PDB file of C-alpha atoms and ligand atoms in Angstrom:
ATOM      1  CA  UNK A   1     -14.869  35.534  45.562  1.00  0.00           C
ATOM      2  CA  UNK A   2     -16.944  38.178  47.258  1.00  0.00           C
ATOM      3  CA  UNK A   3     -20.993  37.191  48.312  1.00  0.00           C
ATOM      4  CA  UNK A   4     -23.097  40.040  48.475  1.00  0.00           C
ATOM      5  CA  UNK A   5     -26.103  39.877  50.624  1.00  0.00           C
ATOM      6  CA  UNK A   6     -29.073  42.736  48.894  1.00  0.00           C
ATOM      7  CA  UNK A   7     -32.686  43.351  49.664  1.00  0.00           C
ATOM      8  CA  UNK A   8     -33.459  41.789  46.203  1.00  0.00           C
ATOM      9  CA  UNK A   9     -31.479  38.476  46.353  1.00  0.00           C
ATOM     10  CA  UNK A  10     -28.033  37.177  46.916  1.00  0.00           C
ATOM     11  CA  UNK A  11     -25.060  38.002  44.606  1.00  0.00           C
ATOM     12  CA  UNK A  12     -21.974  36.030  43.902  1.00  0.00           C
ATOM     13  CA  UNK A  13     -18.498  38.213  42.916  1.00  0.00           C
ATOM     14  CA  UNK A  14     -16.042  36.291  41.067  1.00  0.00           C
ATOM     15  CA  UNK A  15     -13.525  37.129  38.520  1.00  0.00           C
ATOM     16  CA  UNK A  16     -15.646  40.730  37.860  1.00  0.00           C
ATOM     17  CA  UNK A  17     -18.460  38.242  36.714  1.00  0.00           C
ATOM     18  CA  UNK A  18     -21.896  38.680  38.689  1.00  0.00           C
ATOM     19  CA  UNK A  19     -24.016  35.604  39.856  1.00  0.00           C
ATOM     20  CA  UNK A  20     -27.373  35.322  41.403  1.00  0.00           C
ATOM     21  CA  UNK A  21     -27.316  32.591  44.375  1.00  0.00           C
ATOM     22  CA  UNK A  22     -30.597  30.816  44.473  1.00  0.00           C
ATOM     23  CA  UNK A  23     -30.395  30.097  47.995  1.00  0.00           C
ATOM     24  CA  UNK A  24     -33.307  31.813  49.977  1.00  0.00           C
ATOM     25  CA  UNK A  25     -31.333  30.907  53.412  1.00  0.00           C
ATOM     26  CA  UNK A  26     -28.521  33.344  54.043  1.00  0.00           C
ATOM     27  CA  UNK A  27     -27.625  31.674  57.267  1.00  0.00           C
ATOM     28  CA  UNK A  28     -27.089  28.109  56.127  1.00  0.00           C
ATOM     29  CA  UNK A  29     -25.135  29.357  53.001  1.00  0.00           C
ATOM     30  CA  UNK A  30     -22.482  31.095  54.777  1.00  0.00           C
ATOM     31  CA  UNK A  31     -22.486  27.991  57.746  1.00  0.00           C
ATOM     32  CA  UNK A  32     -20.747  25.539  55.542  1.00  0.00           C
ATOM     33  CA  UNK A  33     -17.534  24.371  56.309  1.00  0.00           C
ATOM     34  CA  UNK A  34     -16.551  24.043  52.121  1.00  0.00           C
ATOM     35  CA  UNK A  35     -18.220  27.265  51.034  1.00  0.00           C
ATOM     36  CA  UNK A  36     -15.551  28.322  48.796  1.00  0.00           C
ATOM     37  CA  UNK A  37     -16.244  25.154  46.726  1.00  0.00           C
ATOM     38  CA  UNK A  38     -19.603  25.696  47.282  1.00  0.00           C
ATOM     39  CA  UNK A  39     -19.500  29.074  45.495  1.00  0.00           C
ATOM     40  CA  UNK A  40     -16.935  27.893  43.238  1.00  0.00           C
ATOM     41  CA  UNK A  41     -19.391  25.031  41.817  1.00  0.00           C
ATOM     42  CA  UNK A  42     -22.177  28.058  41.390  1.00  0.00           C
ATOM     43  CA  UNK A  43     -20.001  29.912  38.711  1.00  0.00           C
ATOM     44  CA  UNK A  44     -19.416  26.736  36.687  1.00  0.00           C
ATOM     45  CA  UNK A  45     -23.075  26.066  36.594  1.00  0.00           C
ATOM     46  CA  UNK A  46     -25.242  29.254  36.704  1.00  0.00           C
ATOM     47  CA  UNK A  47     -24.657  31.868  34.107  1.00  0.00           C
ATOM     48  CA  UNK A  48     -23.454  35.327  34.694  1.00  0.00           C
ATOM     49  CA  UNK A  49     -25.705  38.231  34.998  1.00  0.00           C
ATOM     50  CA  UNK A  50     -24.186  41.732  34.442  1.00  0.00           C
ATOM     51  CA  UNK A  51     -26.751  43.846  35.700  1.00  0.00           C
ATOM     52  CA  UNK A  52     -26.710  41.871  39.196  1.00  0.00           C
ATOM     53  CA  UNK A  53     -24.194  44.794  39.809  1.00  0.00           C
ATOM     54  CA  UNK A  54     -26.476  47.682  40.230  1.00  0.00           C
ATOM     55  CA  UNK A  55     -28.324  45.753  43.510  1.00  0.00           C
ATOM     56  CA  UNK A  56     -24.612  46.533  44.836  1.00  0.00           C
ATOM     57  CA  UNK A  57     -25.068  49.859  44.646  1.00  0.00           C
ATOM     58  CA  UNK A  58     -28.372  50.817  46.528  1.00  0.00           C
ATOM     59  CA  UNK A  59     -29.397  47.659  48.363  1.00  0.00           C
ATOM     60  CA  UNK A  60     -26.594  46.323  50.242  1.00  0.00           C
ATOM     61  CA  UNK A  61     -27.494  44.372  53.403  1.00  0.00           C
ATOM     62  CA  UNK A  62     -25.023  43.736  56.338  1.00  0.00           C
ATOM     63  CA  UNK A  63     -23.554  40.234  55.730  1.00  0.00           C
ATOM     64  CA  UNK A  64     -25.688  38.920  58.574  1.00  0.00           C
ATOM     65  CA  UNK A  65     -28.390  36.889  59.196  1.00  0.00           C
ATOM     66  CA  UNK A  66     -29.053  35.385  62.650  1.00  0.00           C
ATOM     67  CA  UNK A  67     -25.175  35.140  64.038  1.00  0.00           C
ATOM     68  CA  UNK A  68     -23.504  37.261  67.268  1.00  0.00           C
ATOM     69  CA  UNK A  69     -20.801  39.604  66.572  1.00  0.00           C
ATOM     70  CA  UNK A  70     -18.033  39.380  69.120  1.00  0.00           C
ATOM     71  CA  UNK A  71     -14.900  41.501  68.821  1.00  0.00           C
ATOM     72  CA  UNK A  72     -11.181  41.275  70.270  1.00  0.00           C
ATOM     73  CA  UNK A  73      -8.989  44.077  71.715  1.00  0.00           C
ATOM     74  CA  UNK A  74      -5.682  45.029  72.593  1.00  0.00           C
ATOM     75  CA  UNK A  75      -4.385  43.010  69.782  1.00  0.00           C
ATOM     76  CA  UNK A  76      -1.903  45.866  68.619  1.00  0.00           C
ATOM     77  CA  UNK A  77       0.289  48.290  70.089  1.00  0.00           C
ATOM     78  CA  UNK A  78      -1.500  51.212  68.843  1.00  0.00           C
ATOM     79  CA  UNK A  79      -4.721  49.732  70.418  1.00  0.00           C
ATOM     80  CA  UNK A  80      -3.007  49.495  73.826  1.00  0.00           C
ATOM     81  CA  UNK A  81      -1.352  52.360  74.374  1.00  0.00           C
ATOM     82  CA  UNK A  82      -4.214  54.548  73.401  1.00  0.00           C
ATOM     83  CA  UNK A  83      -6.587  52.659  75.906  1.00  0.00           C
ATOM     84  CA  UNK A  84      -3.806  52.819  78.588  1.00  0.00           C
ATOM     85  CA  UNK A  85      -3.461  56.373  78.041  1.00  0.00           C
ATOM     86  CA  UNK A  86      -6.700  57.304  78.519  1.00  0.00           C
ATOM     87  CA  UNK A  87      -7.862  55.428  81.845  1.00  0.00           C
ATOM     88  CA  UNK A  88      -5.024  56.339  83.482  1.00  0.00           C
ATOM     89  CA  UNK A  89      -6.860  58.651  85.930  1.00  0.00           C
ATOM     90  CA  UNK A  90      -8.885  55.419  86.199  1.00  0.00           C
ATOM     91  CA  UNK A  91      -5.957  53.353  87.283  1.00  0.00           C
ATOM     92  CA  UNK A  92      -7.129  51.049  84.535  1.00  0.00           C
ATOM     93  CA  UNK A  93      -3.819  51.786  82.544  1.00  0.00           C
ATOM     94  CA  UNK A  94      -1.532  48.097  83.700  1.00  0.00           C
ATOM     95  CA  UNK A  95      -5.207  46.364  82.696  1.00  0.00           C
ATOM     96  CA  UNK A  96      -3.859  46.954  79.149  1.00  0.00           C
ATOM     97  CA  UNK A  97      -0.691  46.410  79.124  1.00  0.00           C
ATOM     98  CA  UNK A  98      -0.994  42.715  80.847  1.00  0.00           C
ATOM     99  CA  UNK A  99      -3.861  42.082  78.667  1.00  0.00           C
ATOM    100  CA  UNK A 100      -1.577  42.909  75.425  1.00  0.00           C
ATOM    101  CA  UNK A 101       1.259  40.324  76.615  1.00  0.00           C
ATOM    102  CA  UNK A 102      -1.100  37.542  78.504  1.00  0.00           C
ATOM    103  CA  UNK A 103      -2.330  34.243  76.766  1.00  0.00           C
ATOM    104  CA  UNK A 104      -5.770  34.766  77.005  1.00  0.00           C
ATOM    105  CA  UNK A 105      -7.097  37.659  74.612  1.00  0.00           C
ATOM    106  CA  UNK A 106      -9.579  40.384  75.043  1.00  0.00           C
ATOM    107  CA  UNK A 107     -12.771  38.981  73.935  1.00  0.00           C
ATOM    108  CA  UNK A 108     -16.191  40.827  74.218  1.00  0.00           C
ATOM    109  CA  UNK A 109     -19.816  40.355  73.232  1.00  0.00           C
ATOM    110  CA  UNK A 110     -20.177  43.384  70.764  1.00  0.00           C
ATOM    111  CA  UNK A 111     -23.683  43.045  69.231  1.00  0.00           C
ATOM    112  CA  UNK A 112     -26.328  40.916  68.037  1.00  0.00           C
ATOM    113  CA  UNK A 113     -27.472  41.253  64.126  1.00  0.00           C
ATOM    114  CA  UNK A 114     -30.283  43.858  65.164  1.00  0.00           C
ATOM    115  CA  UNK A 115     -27.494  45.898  66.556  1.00  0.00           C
ATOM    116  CA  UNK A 116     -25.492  46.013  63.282  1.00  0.00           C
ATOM    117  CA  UNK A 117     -25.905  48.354  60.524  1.00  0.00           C
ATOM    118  CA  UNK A 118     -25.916  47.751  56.600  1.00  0.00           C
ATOM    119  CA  UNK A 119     -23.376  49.112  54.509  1.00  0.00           C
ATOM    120  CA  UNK A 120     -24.618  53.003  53.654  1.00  0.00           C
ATOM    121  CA  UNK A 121     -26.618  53.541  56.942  1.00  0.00           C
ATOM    122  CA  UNK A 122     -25.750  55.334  59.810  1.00  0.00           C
ATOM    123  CA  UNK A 123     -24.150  53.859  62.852  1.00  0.00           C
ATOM    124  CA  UNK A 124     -24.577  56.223  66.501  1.00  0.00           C
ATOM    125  CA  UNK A 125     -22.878  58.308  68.478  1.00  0.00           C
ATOM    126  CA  UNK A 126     -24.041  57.647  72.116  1.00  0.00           C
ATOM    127  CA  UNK A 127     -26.033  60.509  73.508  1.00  0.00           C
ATOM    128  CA  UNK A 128     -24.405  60.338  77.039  1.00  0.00           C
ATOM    129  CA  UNK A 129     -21.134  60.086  75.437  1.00  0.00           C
ATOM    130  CA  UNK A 130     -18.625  63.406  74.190  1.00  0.00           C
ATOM    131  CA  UNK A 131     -15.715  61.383  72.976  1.00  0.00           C
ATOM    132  CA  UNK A 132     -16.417  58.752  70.394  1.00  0.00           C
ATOM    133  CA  UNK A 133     -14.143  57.245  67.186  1.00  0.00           C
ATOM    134  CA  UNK A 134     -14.644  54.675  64.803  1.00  0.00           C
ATOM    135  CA  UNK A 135     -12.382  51.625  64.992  1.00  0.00           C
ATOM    136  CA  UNK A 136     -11.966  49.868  61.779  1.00  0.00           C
ATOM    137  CA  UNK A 137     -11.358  46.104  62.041  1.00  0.00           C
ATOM    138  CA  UNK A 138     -11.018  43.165  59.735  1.00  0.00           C
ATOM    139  CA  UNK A 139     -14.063  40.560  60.705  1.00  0.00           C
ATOM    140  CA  UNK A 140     -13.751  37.193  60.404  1.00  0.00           C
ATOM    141  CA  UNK A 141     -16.790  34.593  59.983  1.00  0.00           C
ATOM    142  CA  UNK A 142     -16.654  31.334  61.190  1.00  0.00           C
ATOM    143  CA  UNK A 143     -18.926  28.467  60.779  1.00  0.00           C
ATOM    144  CA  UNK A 144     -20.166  26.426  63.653  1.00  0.00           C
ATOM    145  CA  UNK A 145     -17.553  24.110  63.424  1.00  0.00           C
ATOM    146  CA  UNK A 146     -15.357  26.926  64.158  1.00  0.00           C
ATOM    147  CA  UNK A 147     -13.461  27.032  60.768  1.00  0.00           C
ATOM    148  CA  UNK A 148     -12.599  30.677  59.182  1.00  0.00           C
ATOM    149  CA  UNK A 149     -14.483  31.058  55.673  1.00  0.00           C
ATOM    150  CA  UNK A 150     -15.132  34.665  55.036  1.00  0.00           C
ATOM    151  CA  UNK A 151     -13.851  37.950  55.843  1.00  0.00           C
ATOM    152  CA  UNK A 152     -15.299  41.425  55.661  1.00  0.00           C
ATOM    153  CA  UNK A 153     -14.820  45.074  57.317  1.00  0.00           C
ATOM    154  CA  UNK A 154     -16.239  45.707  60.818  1.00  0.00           C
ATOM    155  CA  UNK A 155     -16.681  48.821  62.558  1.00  0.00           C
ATOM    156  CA  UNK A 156     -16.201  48.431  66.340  1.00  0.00           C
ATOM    157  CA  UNK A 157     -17.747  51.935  67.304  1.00  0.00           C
ATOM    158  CA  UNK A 158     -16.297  53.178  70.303  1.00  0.00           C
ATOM    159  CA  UNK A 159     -17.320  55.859  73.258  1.00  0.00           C
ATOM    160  CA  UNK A 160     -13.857  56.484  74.847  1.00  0.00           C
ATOM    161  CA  UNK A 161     -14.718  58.561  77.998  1.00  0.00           C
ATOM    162  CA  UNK A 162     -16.872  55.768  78.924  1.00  0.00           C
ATOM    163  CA  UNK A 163     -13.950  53.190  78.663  1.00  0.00           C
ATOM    164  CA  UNK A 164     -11.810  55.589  79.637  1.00  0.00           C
ATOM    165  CA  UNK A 165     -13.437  56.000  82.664  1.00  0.00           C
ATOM    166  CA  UNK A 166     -13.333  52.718  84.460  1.00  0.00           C
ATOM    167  CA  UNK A 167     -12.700  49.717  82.277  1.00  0.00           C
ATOM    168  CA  UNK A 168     -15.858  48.004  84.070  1.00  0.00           C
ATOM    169  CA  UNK A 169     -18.035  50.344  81.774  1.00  0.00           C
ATOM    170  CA  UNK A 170     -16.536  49.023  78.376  1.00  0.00           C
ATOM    171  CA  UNK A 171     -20.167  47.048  77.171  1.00  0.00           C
ATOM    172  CA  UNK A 172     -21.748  50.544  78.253  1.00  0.00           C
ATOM    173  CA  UNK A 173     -18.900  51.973  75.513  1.00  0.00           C
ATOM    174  CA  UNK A 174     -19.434  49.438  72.977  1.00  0.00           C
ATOM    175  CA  UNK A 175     -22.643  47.969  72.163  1.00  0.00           C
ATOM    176  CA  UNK A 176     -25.771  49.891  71.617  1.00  0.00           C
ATOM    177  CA  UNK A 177     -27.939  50.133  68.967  1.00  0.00           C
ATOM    178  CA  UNK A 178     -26.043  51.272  66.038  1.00  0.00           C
ATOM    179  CA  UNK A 179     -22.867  50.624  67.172  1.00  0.00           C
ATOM    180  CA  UNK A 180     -21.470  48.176  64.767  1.00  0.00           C
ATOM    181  CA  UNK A 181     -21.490  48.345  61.124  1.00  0.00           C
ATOM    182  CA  UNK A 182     -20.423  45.064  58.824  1.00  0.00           C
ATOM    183  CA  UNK A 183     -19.776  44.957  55.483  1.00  0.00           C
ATOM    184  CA  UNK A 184     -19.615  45.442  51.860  1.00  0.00           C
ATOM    185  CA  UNK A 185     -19.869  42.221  51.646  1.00  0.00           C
ATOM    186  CA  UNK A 186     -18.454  38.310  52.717  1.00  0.00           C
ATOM    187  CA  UNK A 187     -14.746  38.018  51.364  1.00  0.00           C
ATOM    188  CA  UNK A 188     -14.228  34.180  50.668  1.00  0.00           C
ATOM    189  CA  UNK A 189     -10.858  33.401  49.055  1.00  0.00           C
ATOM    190  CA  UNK A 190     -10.675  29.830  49.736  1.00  0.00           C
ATOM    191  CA  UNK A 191      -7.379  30.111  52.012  1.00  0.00           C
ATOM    192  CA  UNK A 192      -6.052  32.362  54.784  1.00  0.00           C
ATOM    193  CA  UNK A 193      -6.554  36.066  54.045  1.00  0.00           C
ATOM    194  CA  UNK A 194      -2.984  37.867  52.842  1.00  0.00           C
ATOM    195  CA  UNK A 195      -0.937  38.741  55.542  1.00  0.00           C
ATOM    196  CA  UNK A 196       0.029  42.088  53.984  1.00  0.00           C
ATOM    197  CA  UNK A 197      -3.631  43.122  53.551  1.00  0.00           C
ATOM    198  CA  UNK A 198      -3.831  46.845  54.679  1.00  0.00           C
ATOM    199  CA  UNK A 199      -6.793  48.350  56.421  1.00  0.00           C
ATOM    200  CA  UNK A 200      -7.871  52.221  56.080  1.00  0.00           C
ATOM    201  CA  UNK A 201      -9.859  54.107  57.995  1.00  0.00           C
ATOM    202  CA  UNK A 202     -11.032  57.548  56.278  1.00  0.00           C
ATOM    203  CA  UNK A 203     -13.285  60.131  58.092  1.00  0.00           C
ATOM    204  CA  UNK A 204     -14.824  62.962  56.047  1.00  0.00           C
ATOM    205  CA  UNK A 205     -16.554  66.116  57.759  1.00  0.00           C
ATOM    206  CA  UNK A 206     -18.674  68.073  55.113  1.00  0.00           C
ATOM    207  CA  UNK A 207     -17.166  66.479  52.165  1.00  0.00           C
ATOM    208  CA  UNK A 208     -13.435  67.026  53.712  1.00  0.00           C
ATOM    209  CA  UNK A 209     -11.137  64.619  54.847  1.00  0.00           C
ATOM    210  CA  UNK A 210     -10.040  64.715  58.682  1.00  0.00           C
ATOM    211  CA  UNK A 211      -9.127  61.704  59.350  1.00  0.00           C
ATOM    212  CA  UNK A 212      -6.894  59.439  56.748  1.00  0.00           C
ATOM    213  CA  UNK A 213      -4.715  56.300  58.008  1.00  0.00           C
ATOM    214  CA  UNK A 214      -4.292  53.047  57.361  1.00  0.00           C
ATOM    215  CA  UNK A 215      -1.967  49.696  58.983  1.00  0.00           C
ATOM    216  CA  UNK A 216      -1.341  45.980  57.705  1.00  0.00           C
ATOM    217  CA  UNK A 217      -2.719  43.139  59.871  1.00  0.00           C
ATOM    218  CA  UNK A 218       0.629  42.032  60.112  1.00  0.00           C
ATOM    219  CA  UNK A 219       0.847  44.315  62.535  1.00  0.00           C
ATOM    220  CA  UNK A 220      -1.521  42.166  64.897  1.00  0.00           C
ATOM    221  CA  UNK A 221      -0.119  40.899  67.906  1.00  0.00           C
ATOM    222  CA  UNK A 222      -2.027  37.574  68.133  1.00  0.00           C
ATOM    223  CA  UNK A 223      -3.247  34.986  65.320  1.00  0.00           C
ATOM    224  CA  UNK A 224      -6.719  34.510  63.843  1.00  0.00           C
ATOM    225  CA  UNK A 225      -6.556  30.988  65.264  1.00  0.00           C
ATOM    226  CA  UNK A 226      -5.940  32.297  68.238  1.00  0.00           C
ATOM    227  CA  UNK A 227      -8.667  34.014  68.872  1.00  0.00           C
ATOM    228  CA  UNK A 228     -10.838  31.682  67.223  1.00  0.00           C
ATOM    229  CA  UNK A 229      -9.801  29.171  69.482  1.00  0.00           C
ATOM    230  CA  UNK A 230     -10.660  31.159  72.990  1.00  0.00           C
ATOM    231  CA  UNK A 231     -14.238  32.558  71.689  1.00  0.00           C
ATOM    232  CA  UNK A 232     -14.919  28.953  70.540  1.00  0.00           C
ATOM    233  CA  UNK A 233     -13.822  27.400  74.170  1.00  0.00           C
ATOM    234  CA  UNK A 234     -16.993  27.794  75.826  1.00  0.00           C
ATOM    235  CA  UNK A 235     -19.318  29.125  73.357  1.00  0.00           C
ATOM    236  CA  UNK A 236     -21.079  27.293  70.681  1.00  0.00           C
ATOM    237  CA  UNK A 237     -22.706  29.133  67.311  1.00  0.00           C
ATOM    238  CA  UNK A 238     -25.761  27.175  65.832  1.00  0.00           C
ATOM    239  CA  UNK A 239     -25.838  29.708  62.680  1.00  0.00           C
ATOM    240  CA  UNK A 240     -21.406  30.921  63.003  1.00  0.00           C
ATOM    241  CA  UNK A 241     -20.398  33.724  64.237  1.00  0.00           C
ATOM    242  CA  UNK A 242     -18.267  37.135  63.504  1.00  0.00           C
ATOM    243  CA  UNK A 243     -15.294  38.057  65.088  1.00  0.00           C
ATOM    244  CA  UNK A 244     -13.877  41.469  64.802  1.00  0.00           C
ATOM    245  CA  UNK A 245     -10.043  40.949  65.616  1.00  0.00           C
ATOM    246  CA  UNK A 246      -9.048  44.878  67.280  1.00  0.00           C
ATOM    247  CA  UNK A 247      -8.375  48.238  65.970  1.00  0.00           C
ATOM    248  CA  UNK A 248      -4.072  49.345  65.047  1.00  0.00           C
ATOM    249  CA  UNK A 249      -5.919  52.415  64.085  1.00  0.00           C
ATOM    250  CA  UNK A 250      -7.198  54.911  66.651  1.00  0.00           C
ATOM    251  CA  UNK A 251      -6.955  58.524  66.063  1.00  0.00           C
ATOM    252  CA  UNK A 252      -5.075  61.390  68.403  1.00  0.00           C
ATOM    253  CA  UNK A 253      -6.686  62.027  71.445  1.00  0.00           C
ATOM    254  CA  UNK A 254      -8.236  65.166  70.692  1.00  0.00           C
ATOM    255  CA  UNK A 255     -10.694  63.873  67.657  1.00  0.00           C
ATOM    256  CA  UNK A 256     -13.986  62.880  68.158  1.00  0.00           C
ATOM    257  CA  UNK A 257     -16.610  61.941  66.316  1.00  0.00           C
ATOM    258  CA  UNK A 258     -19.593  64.446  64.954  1.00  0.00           C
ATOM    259  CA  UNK A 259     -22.976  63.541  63.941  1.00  0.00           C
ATOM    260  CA  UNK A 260     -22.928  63.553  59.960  1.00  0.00           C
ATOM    261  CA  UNK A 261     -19.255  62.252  59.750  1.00  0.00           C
ATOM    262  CA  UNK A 262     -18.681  59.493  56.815  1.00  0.00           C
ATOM    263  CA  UNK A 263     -16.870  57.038  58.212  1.00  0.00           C
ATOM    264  CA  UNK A 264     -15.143  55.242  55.442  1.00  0.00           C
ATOM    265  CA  UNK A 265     -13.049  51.216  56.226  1.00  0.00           C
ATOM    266  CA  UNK A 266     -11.466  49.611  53.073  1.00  0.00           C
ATOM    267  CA  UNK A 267      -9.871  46.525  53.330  1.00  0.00           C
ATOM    268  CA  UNK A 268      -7.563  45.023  50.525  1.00  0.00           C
ATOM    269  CA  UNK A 269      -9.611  42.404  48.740  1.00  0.00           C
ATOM    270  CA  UNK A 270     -12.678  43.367  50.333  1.00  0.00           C
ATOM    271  CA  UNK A 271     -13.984  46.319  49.475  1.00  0.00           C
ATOM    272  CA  UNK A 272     -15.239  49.376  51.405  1.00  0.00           C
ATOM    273  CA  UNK A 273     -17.645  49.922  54.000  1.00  0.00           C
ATOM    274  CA  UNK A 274     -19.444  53.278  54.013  1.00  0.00           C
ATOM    275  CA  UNK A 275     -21.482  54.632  57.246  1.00  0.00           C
ATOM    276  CA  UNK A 276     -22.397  57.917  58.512  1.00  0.00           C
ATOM    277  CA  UNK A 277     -22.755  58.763  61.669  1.00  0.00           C
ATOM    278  CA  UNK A 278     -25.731  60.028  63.401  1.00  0.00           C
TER     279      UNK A 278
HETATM  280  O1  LIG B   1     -10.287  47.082  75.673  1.00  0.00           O
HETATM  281  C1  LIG B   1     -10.982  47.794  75.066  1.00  0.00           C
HETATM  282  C2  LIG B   1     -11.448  47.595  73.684  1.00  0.00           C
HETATM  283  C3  LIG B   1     -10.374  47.234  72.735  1.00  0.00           C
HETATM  284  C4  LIG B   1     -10.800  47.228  71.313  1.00  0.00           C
HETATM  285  O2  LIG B   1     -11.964  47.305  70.962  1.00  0.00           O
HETATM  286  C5  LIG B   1      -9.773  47.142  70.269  1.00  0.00           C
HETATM  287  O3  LIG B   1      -8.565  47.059  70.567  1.00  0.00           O
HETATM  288  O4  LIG B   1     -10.136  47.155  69.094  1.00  0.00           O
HETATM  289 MG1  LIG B   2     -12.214  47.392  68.758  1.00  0.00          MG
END
């Protein structure tokens, strides 16, 4: 089941059948611990409404309401060797490496919901910044209680000669405004997302494609749990939280980012997430 949060009300996805959610709280929705029943119970009771579909089209909202957006890195190989490669003038190269192999994850603060942009807009480019790449990530939600209940695409937008440059300067790299995007919608299947589930990054430069790749999350070096488990340690989330788990994707070393890019992230089961970038 997919939930779509629009500008004109909440939809509900399931089996191709469109339902409108009469709650007006998008925050204590999503923070239920049962929320696949919960939706479940909505399509035996409410009747379908095909033309819900069209608010998909032109009104999409991020899937957020009041939560923080954290993010994990160095969770695959591809992710690792691209960061040790480029702060190795930095000396910040063996940071990586141990980080990749140690028990405690990478975990950041990457943005709170004013930071985050809606499916369709445009995420940024830092002005003080010449080297800058998408990273497309699978997100998880969790409720307060900690417990995983919804998935959905995240963009972790990166400025890599800022990280590159001394790893001390990755929040300067990673959150500003417009530098996360969320999105299309909340994937809730009711048990742990597919193993296999592939994610794609595609970048298109005036209507070409120069950028096209894509890598299974069984790839990832670490477990959802996992990281669950660390962020949750110390922290506590009164409305849940979103957790985007790393990048396997990063392109070569001499792309970059230019203003009026689409910046395209599908994820199997969820959908894509559109941006461009300004
Ligand atoms: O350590 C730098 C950031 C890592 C990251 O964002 C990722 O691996 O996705
Ligand atoms: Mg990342």
């Amino acid at each position: 089941m997919r939930l779509y949060k629009t500008r004109l009300g909440i939809v509900l996805e399931a089996d191709e059948q469109y339902y409108p959610i009469e709650a007006t709280d998008w925050d204590q929705l999503i923070n239920q611990d049962n929320l696949h029943e919960v939706l479940q119970a909505v399509t035996t009771s409410v009747s379908p409404s095909p033309e819900l579909h069209h608010w998909l089209h032109t009104d999409l909202l991020a899937p957020i309401g009041r939560q923080e957006v954290w993010a994990a890195g160095v969770t695959y190989l591809r992710s690792r060797d691209a960061r040790m490669e480029e702060s190795q003038d930095a000396g910040g190269g063996s940071f990586y490496d141990r980080v990749y192999d140690a028990e405690r994850p990478e975990i950041f603060f990457k943005a709170t919901p004013e930071r985050v942009v809606d499916p369709l807009g445009t995420v940024r480019i830092r002005k003080d910044s010449h080297w800058n790449v998408p990273e497309p990530e699978l997100t998880l939600f969790m409720t307060s209680s900690g417990k995983i209940v919804a998935y959905t695409c995240g963009n972790d937008m990166s400025s890599r000669d800022i990280e590159g440059e001394n790893p001390l300067y990755l929040p300067q790299a990673k959150s500003y405004d417009g530098s996360a995007a969320l999105g299309p919608c909340l994937y809730v299947p009711g048990t742990p997302i597919d193993p296999h589930t592939h994610i794609r990054l595609e970048i298109h430069r005036n209507r070409e494609s120069v950028y096209d790749n894509k890598i299974s999350i069984s790839q990832m070096k670490r477990q959802h749990t996992e990281l669950v488990s660390f962020l949750f340690r110390e922290c506590s989330f009164a409305y849940g939280c979103f957790l985007m788990t790393g990048t396997g994707i990063v392109p070569p070393d001499d792309f970059t980012l230019q203003r009026g890019d689409e910046v395209q992230i599908t994820i199997d089961g969820i959908g894509t997430l559109v941006n461009t970038v300004a």
